[in-house]
PDB file of C-alpha atoms and ligand atoms in Angstrom:
ATOM      1  CA  MET A  86      14.817 -20.474  -1.671  1.00 96.00           C
ATOM      2  CA  ARG A  87      16.303 -18.922   1.397  1.00 97.00           C
ATOM      3  CA  PHE A  88      14.879 -17.087   4.212  1.00 98.00           C
ATOM      4  CA  ASP A  89      17.209 -14.936   6.526  1.00 98.00           C
ATOM      5  CA  VAL A  90      15.306 -14.091   9.486  1.00 98.00           C
ATOM      6  CA  LEU A  91      16.783 -10.971  11.951  1.00 98.00           C
ATOM      7  CA  THR A  92      15.636 -11.491  15.258  1.00 98.00           C
ATOM      8  CA  ILE A  93      16.481 -10.866  19.016  1.00 97.00           C
ATOM      9  CA  PHE A  94      14.762 -14.462  19.893  1.00 97.00           C
ATOM     10  CA  PRO A  95      16.519 -16.757  17.491  1.00 97.00           C
ATOM     11  CA  LYS A  96      15.274 -19.947  19.354  1.00 97.00           C
ATOM     12  CA  MET A  97      11.583 -18.918  18.852  1.00 97.00           C
ATOM     13  CA  ILE A  98      12.299 -19.288  15.087  1.00 97.00           C
ATOM     14  CA  GLY A  99      14.402 -22.545  15.285  1.00 95.00           C
ATOM     15  CA  PHE A 100      11.675 -24.417  17.331  1.00 94.00           C
ATOM     16  CA  TYR A 101       9.106 -24.222  14.605  1.00 94.00           C
ATOM     17  CA  CYS A 102      11.317 -25.137  11.624  1.00 95.00           C
ATOM     18  CA  ALA A 103      12.398 -28.039  13.686  1.00 95.00           C
ATOM     19  CA  GLU A 104       9.204 -30.143  12.908  1.00 94.00           C
ATOM     20  CA  SER A 105       6.939 -31.557  10.323  1.00 93.00           C
ATOM     21  CA  ILE A 106       6.738 -29.847   6.652  1.00 96.00           C
ATOM     22  CA  ILE A 107       9.127 -27.267   7.116  1.00 96.00           C
ATOM     23  CA  LYS A 108      11.821 -29.397   8.722  1.00 97.00           C
ATOM     24  CA  ARG A 109      11.199 -31.990   5.877  1.00 97.00           C
ATOM     25  CA  ALA A 110      11.698 -28.885   3.339  1.00 97.00           C
ATOM     26  CA  ILE A 111      14.951 -27.866   5.039  1.00 97.00           C
ATOM     27  CA  GLU A 112      16.283 -31.453   4.939  1.00 98.00           C
ATOM     28  CA  ARG A 113      15.451 -31.906   1.215  1.00 97.00           C
ATOM     29  CA  GLY A 114      17.099 -28.638   0.686  1.00 97.00           C
ATOM     30  CA  LEU A 115      14.084 -27.009  -0.789  1.00 97.00           C
ATOM     31  CA  ILE A 116      14.243 -24.045   1.662  1.00 97.00           C
ATOM     32  CA  GLU A 117      16.913 -22.592   3.885  1.00 97.00           C
ATOM     33  CA  VAL A 118      16.106 -20.794   7.090  1.00 98.00           C
ATOM     34  CA  GLU A 119      19.025 -18.496   8.406  1.00 97.00           C
ATOM     35  CA  VAL A 120      18.377 -16.875  11.730  1.00 98.00           C
ATOM     36  CA  THR A 121      20.786 -14.043  12.542  1.00 98.00           C
ATOM     37  CA  ASN A 122      20.786 -12.813  16.176  1.00 98.00           C
ATOM     38  CA  ILE A 123      20.552  -8.807  16.010  1.00 98.00           C
ATOM     39  CA  ARG A 124      22.274  -8.772  19.432  1.00 98.00           C
ATOM     40  CA  ASP A 125      25.274 -10.238  17.695  1.00 98.00           C
ATOM     41  CA  PHE A 126      25.669  -7.092  15.702  1.00 98.00           C
ATOM     42  CA  SER A 127      25.271  -4.666  18.498  1.00 98.00           C
ATOM     43  CA  GLN A 128      28.522  -2.706  19.056  1.00 94.00           C
ATOM     44  CA  ASP A 129      28.428  -1.383  22.542  1.00 93.00           C
ATOM     45  CA  ARG A 130      29.748  -3.223  25.538  1.00 96.00           C
ATOM     46  CA  HIS A 131      26.382  -4.276  26.869  1.00 97.00           C
ATOM     47  CA  LEU A 132      25.176  -5.480  23.391  1.00 97.00           C
ATOM     48  CA  THR A 133      22.207  -3.428  23.494  1.00 97.00           C
ATOM     49  CA  VAL A 134      19.509  -3.280  20.852  1.00 98.00           C
ATOM     50  CA  ASP A 135      17.295  -0.971  22.205  1.00 97.00           C
ATOM     51  CA  ASP A 136      17.184   2.638  23.653  1.00 97.00           C
ATOM     52  CA  TYR A 137      14.947   5.422  25.214  1.00 97.00           C
ATOM     53  CA  PRO A 138      12.770   7.376  22.521  1.00 97.00           C
ATOM     54  CA  PHE A 139      13.904  10.853  21.451  1.00 98.00           C
ATOM     55  CA  GLY A 140      11.182  13.232  22.579  1.00 97.00           C
ATOM     56  CA  GLY A 141      10.124  10.910  25.691  1.00 97.00           C
ATOM     57  CA  GLY A 142       7.364   8.783  25.876  1.00 95.00           C
ATOM     58  CA  PRO A 143       6.863   4.984  27.239  1.00 94.00           C
ATOM     59  CA  GLY A 144       8.623   2.146  26.036  1.00 94.00           C
ATOM     60  CA  MET A 145      11.808   1.281  24.256  1.00 96.00           C
ATOM     61  CA  VAL A 146      12.940   1.779  20.636  1.00 97.00           C
ATOM     62  CA  MET A 147      14.999  -0.587  18.699  1.00 97.00           C
ATOM     63  CA  LYS A 148      18.292   0.870  17.558  1.00 97.00           C
ATOM     64  CA  ILE A 149      19.258   1.377  13.925  1.00 98.00           C
ATOM     65  CA  GLU A 150      22.860   0.509  14.001  1.00 98.00           C
ATOM     66  CA  PRO A 151      22.701  -3.225  14.964  1.00 98.00           C
ATOM     67  CA  LEU A 152      19.874  -3.923  12.520  1.00 98.00           C
ATOM     68  CA  TYR A 153      21.927  -2.109   9.857  1.00 98.00           C
ATOM     69  CA  ASN A 154      25.001  -4.342  10.462  1.00 97.00           C
ATOM     70  CA  ALA A 155      22.949  -7.500  10.620  1.00 97.00           C
ATOM     71  CA  LEU A 156      21.205  -6.605   7.405  1.00 97.00           C
ATOM     72  CA  SER A 157      24.457  -5.837   5.781  1.00 96.00           C
ATOM     73  CA  HIS A 158      25.920  -9.235   6.762  1.00 96.00           C
ATOM     74  CA  VAL A 159      23.009 -11.130   5.228  1.00 96.00           C
ATOM     75  CA  GLN A 160      22.403  -8.792   2.146  1.00 89.00           C
ATOM     76  CA  SER A 161      25.135  -9.939   0.208  1.00 76.00           C
ATOM     77  CA  ARG A 162      23.252 -10.312  -2.832  1.00 74.00           C
ATOM     78  CA  GLN A 163      20.144  -8.015  -3.777  1.00 78.00           C
ATOM     79  CA  LYS A 164      17.712  -9.592  -1.581  1.00 93.00           C
ATOM     80  CA  HIS A 165      14.039  -8.433  -0.878  1.00 97.00           C
ATOM     81  CA  THR A 166      14.062  -7.311   2.496  1.00 97.00           C
ATOM     82  CA  VAL A 167      10.807  -7.029   4.441  1.00 98.00           C
ATOM     83  CA  LEU A 168      10.102  -5.623   7.944  1.00 98.00           C
ATOM     84  CA  LEU A 169       7.277  -7.141  10.027  1.00 98.00           C
ATOM     85  CA  SER A 170       5.300  -4.664  11.561  1.00 96.00           C
ATOM     86  CA  PRO A 171       1.786  -3.874  12.637  1.00 96.00           C
ATOM     87  CA  GLU A 172       1.764  -1.069  10.471  1.00 95.00           C
ATOM     88  CA  GLY A 173       2.627  -2.978   7.108  1.00 97.00           C
ATOM     89  CA  ALA A 174       0.229  -4.362   4.462  1.00 98.00           C
ATOM     90  CA  VAL A 175      -1.919  -6.863   5.604  1.00 98.00           C
ATOM     91  CA  PHE A 176      -0.615 -10.500   4.493  1.00 98.00           C
ATOM     92  CA  ASN A 177      -2.682 -12.634   2.169  1.00 97.00           C
ATOM     93  CA  GLN A 178      -2.358 -15.368  -0.356  1.00 95.00           C
ATOM     94  CA  ALA A 179      -1.522 -13.244  -2.941  1.00 96.00           C
ATOM     95  CA  LYS A 180       1.768 -11.999  -1.075  1.00 98.00           C
ATOM     96  CA  ALA A 181       2.587 -15.172  -0.204  1.00 98.00           C
ATOM     97  CA  TYR A 182       2.792 -16.137  -3.919  1.00 97.00           C
ATOM     98  CA  GLU A 183       4.709 -12.925  -4.825  1.00 98.00           C
ATOM     99  CA  LEU A 184       7.333 -13.777  -1.872  1.00 98.00           C
ATOM    100  CA  SER A 185       7.389 -17.441  -3.139  1.00 98.00           C
ATOM    101  CA  GLN A 186       8.853 -16.236  -6.634  1.00 98.00           C
ATOM    102  CA  LYS A 187      11.573 -14.301  -5.084  1.00 97.00           C
ATOM    103  CA  LYS A 188      14.455 -16.869  -6.281  1.00 93.00           C
ATOM    104  CA  ASP A 189      17.374 -14.970  -4.378  1.00 92.00           C
ATOM    105  CA  GLY A 190      15.419 -15.299  -1.158  1.00 96.00           C
ATOM    106  CA  VAL A 191      13.995 -12.884   1.121  1.00 98.00           C
ATOM    107  CA  VAL A 192      15.396 -11.065   4.283  1.00 98.00           C
ATOM    108  CA  LEU A 193      12.713 -11.014   6.995  1.00 98.00           C
ATOM    109  CA  ILE A 194      13.017  -8.455   9.976  1.00 98.00           C
ATOM    110  CA  CYS A 195      11.261  -8.854  13.277  1.00 98.00           C
ATOM    111  CA  GLY A 196      10.543  -5.937  15.132  1.00 91.00           C
ATOM    112  CA  ARG A 197      10.282  -5.740  19.169  1.00 85.00           C
ATOM    113  CA  TYR A 198       9.575  -3.090  21.596  1.00 81.00           C
ATOM    114  CA  GLU A 199       7.359  -0.230  20.852  1.00 84.00           C
ATOM    115  CA  GLY A 200       9.064  -0.067  17.358  1.00 90.00           C
ATOM    116  CA  VAL A 201      11.970   0.274  15.302  1.00 96.00           C
ATOM    117  CA  ASP A 202      13.947   3.518  14.638  1.00 98.00           C
ATOM    118  CA  GLU A 203      12.098   5.035  11.821  1.00 97.00           C
ATOM    119  CA  ARG A 204      15.084   5.147   9.558  1.00 98.00           C
ATOM    120  CA  ILE A 205      14.924   1.395   9.234  1.00 97.00           C
ATOM    121  CA  ASN A 206      12.407   2.499   6.094  1.00 96.00           C
ATOM    122  CA  GLY A 207      15.475   3.217   4.045  1.00 96.00           C
ATOM    123  CA  LEU A 208      16.637  -0.220   4.561  1.00 97.00           C
ATOM    124  CA  VAL A 209      13.484  -2.311   3.542  1.00 97.00           C
ATOM    125  CA  ASP A 210      11.480  -3.063   0.445  1.00 97.00           C
ATOM    126  CA  GLU A 211       8.384  -3.336   2.242  1.00 98.00           C
ATOM    127  CA  GLU A 212       6.317  -3.585   5.591  1.00 98.00           C
ATOM    128  CA  ILE A 213       3.993  -6.446   6.285  1.00 98.00           C
ATOM    129  CA  SER A 214       1.461  -6.947   8.886  1.00 98.00           C
ATOM    130  CA  ILE A 215      -0.314 -10.409   9.583  1.00 98.00           C
ATOM    131  CA  GLY A 216      -3.459  -8.805  10.675  1.00 98.00           C
ATOM    132  CA  ASP A 217      -5.115  -5.917  12.744  1.00 98.00           C
ATOM    133  CA  PHE A 218      -4.420  -7.175  16.304  1.00 98.00           C
ATOM    134  CA  ILE A 219      -1.083  -6.482  18.683  1.00 96.00           C
ATOM    135  CA  LEU A 220       1.439  -9.042  19.200  1.00 96.00           C
ATOM    136  CA  THR A 221       4.775  -9.019  21.230  1.00 95.00           C
ATOM    137  CA  GLY A 222       7.046  -8.968  18.283  1.00 96.00           C
ATOM    138  CA  GLY A 223       7.586 -10.091  14.729  1.00 97.00           C
ATOM    139  CA  GLU A 224       8.792 -13.486  15.501  1.00 98.00           C
ATOM    140  CA  LEU A 225       5.310 -15.277  14.920  1.00 98.00           C
ATOM    141  CA  PRO A 226       4.473 -13.297  11.970  1.00 98.00           C
ATOM    142  CA  VAL A 227       7.845 -14.396  10.514  1.00 98.00           C
ATOM    143  CA  LEU A 228       6.866 -18.065  10.842  1.00 98.00           C
ATOM    144  CA  VAL A 229       3.283 -17.448   9.512  1.00 98.00           C
ATOM    145  CA  ILE A 230       5.257 -16.103   6.310  1.00 98.00           C
ATOM    146  CA  ILE A 231       7.707 -18.617   6.161  1.00 98.00           C
ATOM    147  CA  ASP A 232       5.106 -21.426   6.509  1.00 98.00           C
ATOM    148  CA  ALA A 233       2.841 -19.962   4.039  1.00 98.00           C
ATOM    149  CA  VAL A 234       5.382 -19.218   1.248  1.00 98.00           C
ATOM    150  CA  ALA A 235       7.351 -22.559   2.001  1.00 98.00           C
ATOM    151  CA  ARG A 236       4.057 -24.640   1.114  1.00 97.00           C
ATOM    152  CA  LEU A 237       3.911 -23.047  -2.270  1.00 97.00           C
ATOM    153  CA  LEU A 238       7.503 -24.000  -3.265  1.00 97.00           C
ATOM    154  CA  PRO A 239       7.608 -26.926  -5.637  1.00 96.00           C
ATOM    155  CA  GLY A 240       8.325 -30.261  -3.753  1.00 97.00           C
ATOM    156  CA  VAL A 241       7.432 -28.964  -0.248  1.00 97.00           C
ATOM    157  CA  LEU A 242       4.008 -30.304   0.110  1.00 95.00           C
ATOM    158  CA  GLY A 243       3.854 -34.448  -0.776  1.00 84.00           C
ATOM    159  CA  ASP A 244       0.878 -33.773  -2.974  1.00 72.00           C
ATOM    160  CA  VAL A 245       1.651 -31.211  -5.893  1.00 66.00           C
ATOM    161  CA  ARG A 246      -1.941 -30.927  -6.574  1.00 63.00           C
ATOM    162  CA  SER A 247      -2.947 -29.445  -3.315  1.00 65.00           C
ATOM    163  CA  SER A 248      -0.893 -26.308  -3.351  1.00 59.00           C
ATOM    164  CA  GLN A 249      -1.380 -26.186  -7.114  1.00 56.00           C
ATOM    165  CA  GLU A 250      -5.435 -26.586  -6.990  1.00 57.00           C
ATOM    166  CA  GLU A 251      -5.326 -23.653  -4.306  1.00 61.00           C
ATOM    167  CA  SER A 252      -3.408 -21.107  -6.306  1.00 51.00           C
ATOM    168  CA  PHE A 253      -5.457 -21.358  -9.639  1.00 54.00           C
ATOM    169  CA  SER A 254      -8.584 -22.162  -7.303  1.00 75.00           C
ATOM    170  CA  SER A 255     -11.766 -19.945  -7.678  1.00 87.00           C
ATOM    171  CA  GLY A 256     -11.297 -18.006  -4.577  1.00 93.00           C
ATOM    172  CA  LEU A 257     -14.153 -19.756  -2.794  1.00 97.00           C
ATOM    173  CA  LEU A 258     -14.260 -21.867   0.625  1.00 97.00           C
ATOM    174  CA  ASP A 259     -13.531 -25.612   0.085  1.00 97.00           C
ATOM    175  CA  TYR A 260     -16.356 -28.144   0.089  1.00 98.00           C
ATOM    176  CA  PRO A 261     -16.863 -30.450   3.316  1.00 98.00           C
ATOM    177  CA  HIS A 262     -14.847 -33.481   3.569  1.00 98.00           C
ATOM    178  CA  PHE A 263     -15.797 -36.963   4.932  1.00 98.00           C
ATOM    179  CA  THR A 264     -13.930 -40.072   5.671  1.00 98.00           C
ATOM    180  CA  ARG A 265     -15.022 -43.359   7.331  1.00 98.00           C
ATOM    181  CA  PRO A 266     -17.022 -44.186   9.260  1.00 98.00           C
ATOM    182  CA  ALA A 267     -20.458 -43.477   6.905  1.00 98.00           C
ATOM    183  CA  GLU A 268     -22.329 -42.851  10.071  1.00 98.00           C
ATOM    184  CA  PHE A 269     -20.865 -40.934  13.344  1.00 98.00           C
ATOM    185  CA  MET A 270     -23.394 -40.317  16.163  1.00 98.00           C
ATOM    186  CA  GLY A 271     -26.440 -40.443  14.189  1.00 98.00           C
ATOM    187  CA  GLU A 272     -24.682 -38.159  11.238  1.00 98.00           C
ATOM    188  CA  ARG A 273     -24.466 -39.945   7.941  1.00 98.00           C
ATOM    189  CA  VAL A 274     -22.125 -38.923   5.275  1.00 98.00           C
ATOM    190  CA  PRO A 275     -24.056 -37.176   2.365  1.00 98.00           C
ATOM    191  CA  GLU A 276     -25.420 -40.075  -0.152  1.00 98.00           C
ATOM    192  CA  VAL A 277     -23.978 -38.448  -3.275  1.00 98.00           C
ATOM    193  CA  LEU A 278     -20.417 -39.052  -2.040  1.00 98.00           C
ATOM    194  CA  MET A 279     -20.787 -42.665  -1.789  1.00 98.00           C
ATOM    195  CA  SER A 280     -22.719 -43.046  -5.111  1.00 98.00           C
ATOM    196  CA  GLY A 281     -19.768 -43.221  -7.311  1.00 97.00           C
ATOM    197  CA  ASN A 282     -21.404 -40.645  -9.621  1.00 98.00           C
ATOM    198  CA  HIS A 283     -18.486 -38.100 -10.269  1.00 98.00           C
ATOM    199  CA  LYS A 284     -20.519 -35.816 -12.152  1.00 98.00           C
ATOM    200  CA  GLU A 285     -22.839 -35.336  -9.534  1.00 98.00           C
ATOM    201  CA  ILE A 286     -20.253 -35.589  -6.959  1.00 98.00           C
ATOM    202  CA  THR A 287     -18.346 -32.419  -8.745  1.00 97.00           C
ATOM    203  CA  LYS A 288     -21.641 -30.623  -8.986  1.00 97.00           C
ATOM    204  CA  TRP A 289     -22.500 -31.321  -5.529  1.00 98.00           C
ATOM    205  CA  ARG A 290     -18.911 -30.248  -4.270  1.00 98.00           C
ATOM    206  CA  ARG A 291     -19.264 -26.855  -6.256  1.00 97.00           C
ATOM    207  CA  ARG A 292     -22.858 -26.158  -4.708  1.00 97.00           C
ATOM    208  CA  GLN A 293     -21.307 -26.676  -1.227  1.00 97.00           C
ATOM    209  CA  SER A 294     -18.340 -24.428  -1.749  1.00 97.00           C
ATOM    210  CA  LEU A 295     -20.720 -21.540  -2.903  1.00 97.00           C
ATOM    211  CA  MET A 296     -23.218 -22.299  -0.157  1.00 96.00           C
ATOM    212  CA  ARG A 297     -20.304 -22.027   2.544  1.00 97.00           C
ATOM    213  CA  THR A 298     -18.674 -19.013   1.201  1.00 97.00           C
ATOM    214  CA  MET A 299     -21.866 -17.198   0.896  1.00 96.00           C
ATOM    215  CA  ILE A 300     -22.718 -17.993   4.375  1.00 96.00           C
ATOM    216  CA  LYS A 301     -19.050 -17.707   6.211  1.00 98.00           C
ATOM    217  CA  ARG A 302     -17.445 -15.284   3.882  1.00 97.00           C
ATOM    218  CA  PRO A 303     -19.600 -13.427   1.800  1.00 96.00           C
ATOM    219  CA  ASP A 304     -16.802 -10.886   1.478  1.00 96.00           C
ATOM    220  CA  LEU A 305     -15.090 -13.371  -0.687  1.00 96.00           C
ATOM    221  CA  ILE A 306     -17.976 -13.718  -3.367  1.00 95.00           C
ATOM    222  CA  ASP A 307     -17.243 -10.349  -5.156  1.00 93.00           C
ATOM    223  CA  GLU A 308     -13.548 -11.509  -5.732  1.00 92.00           C
ATOM    224  CA  ALA A 309     -14.279 -15.113  -6.869  1.00 95.00           C
ATOM    225  CA  ARG A 310     -13.945 -16.200 -10.100  1.00 94.00           C
ATOM    226  CA  LEU A 311     -17.547 -17.555 -10.998  1.00 96.00           C
ATOM    227  CA  THR A 312     -18.997 -19.021 -14.080  1.00 96.00           C
ATOM    228  CA  GLU A 313     -22.548 -18.280 -15.260  1.00 97.00           C
ATOM    229  CA  GLU A 314     -23.596 -21.725 -13.961  1.00 96.00           C
ATOM    230  CA  ASP A 315     -22.346 -20.538 -10.386  1.00 97.00           C
ATOM    231  CA  TYR A 316     -24.356 -17.311 -10.595  1.00 96.00           C
ATOM    232  CA  LYS A 317     -27.695 -19.217 -11.289  1.00 96.00           C
ATOM    233  CA  ILE A 318     -26.472 -21.604  -8.354  1.00 95.00           C
ATOM    234  CA  LEU A 319     -26.209 -18.657  -6.090  1.00 94.00           C
ATOM    235  CA  GLU A 320     -29.523 -17.047  -6.974  1.00 95.00           C
ATOM    236  CA  GLN A 321     -30.997 -20.305  -6.413  1.00 93.00           C
ATOM    237  CA  LEU A 322     -29.444 -20.553  -2.999  1.00 91.00           C
ATOM    238  CA  LYS A 323     -30.435 -16.836  -2.126  1.00 89.00           C
ATOM    239  CA  GLU A 324     -34.244 -17.804  -2.904  1.00 92.00           C
ATOM    240  CA  GLU A 325     -33.961 -21.202  -0.686  1.00 86.00           C
ATOM    241  CA  VAL A 326     -32.509 -19.067   2.348  1.00 73.00           C
TER     242      VAL A 326
HETATM  243  C1  LIG B 106       1.931   1.422  20.691  1.00 80.11           C
HETATM  244  C2  LIG B 106       1.986   1.293  19.201  1.00 80.11           C
HETATM  245  N1  LIG B 106       2.366   0.138  18.824  1.00 80.11           N
HETATM  246  C3  LIG B 106       1.963  -0.024  17.284  1.00 80.11           C
HETATM  247  C4  LIG B 106       0.406  -0.627  17.136  1.00 80.11           C
HETATM  248  C5  LIG B 106       3.565  -0.392  19.128  1.00 80.11           C
HETATM  249  C6  LIG B 106       4.118  -2.030  18.571  1.00 80.11           C
HETATM  250  C7  LIG B 106       3.259  -2.637  19.374  1.00 80.11           C
HETATM  251  C8  LIG B 106       3.499  -4.170  19.216  1.00 80.11           C
HETATM  252  C9  LIG B 106       4.979  -2.356  17.782  1.00 80.11           C
HETATM  253  C10 LIG B 106       5.318  -3.400  17.479  1.00 80.11           C
HETATM  254  C11 LIG B 106       4.719  -4.623  18.120  1.00 80.11           C
HETATM  255  C12 LIG B 106       4.939  -5.945  17.968  1.00 80.11           C
HETATM  256  N2  LIG B 106       4.323  -6.585  16.542  1.00 80.11           N
HETATM  257  C13 LIG B 106       5.042  -6.646  15.639  1.00 80.11           C
HETATM  258  O1  LIG B 106       5.880  -6.668  15.515  1.00 80.11           O
HETATM  259  C14 LIG B 106       4.200  -7.034  14.359  1.00 80.11           C
HETATM  260  C15 LIG B 106       2.881  -7.615  14.199  1.00 80.11           C
HETATM  261  C16 LIG B 106       1.650  -7.417  15.228  1.00 80.11           C
HETATM  262  O2  LIG B 106       1.820  -6.890  16.496  1.00 80.11           O
HETATM  263  N3  LIG B 106       0.560  -7.986  14.739  1.00 80.11           N
HETATM  264  C17 LIG B 106       0.340  -8.140  13.331  1.00 80.11           C
HETATM  265  N4  LIG B 106       1.411  -8.429  12.613  1.00 80.11           N
HETATM  266  C18 LIG B 106       2.550  -7.918  13.062  1.00 80.11           C
HETATM  267  S1  LIG B 106       4.000  -8.142  12.008  1.00 80.11           S
HETATM  268  C19 LIG B 106       4.781  -7.596  13.312  1.00 80.11           C
END
């Protein structure tokens, strides 16, 4: 899968993709990250990419022509085009999965300054935000999206199970994990995990997942895929608290 990133800070994208799992995915040819400097597509002598807002007001606005030219350069095939913007729909795992299915790849445009000329809307398929907080630009959000999408692609993670288990998972928080030593600063690993009784271990983990979700993220319970047994456990847990 190919990610085309349009930005005026190409190095910001490069450094993250040069390490760890994303680096390995690129080396194995599983993903391609092509960074295009929007400034290279500015037509004027000073290579400007921003200008004063019509109607006045603070800040600068990203010009539309360099963006249009850069887009034309990368959009040779029909490709899904995303503008990163604080006003976009908030990114989540479902959206990551949706983007991972775009076989022709995606074009990701990073905004900067106070915003992008409104006529960008005619050039993109959707706008995505990574949450309700203000950043200085779309570069970190693009990296967040590449990371979340790449790990869903076949072969990117070492263990195939890890990403599959999640995408088919119940929508609950994970159960707690332990490794050696069996005791650390007086805290012991739960006995059941060392019992070798896999049926009991599975039951315990499910119960822990339900309990943690109820306490840390009660908002997830409504959307979770729960069994009759799960609801019984939840009722039990509520009485215990
Ligand atoms: C003054 C109004 N601001 C919008 C709330 C203008 C503005 C501020 C910051 C426009 C762009 C930006 C830079 N942020 C992004 O480009 C961005 C972003 C973000 O700030 N938060 C969460 N997700 C994203 S995706 C792109």
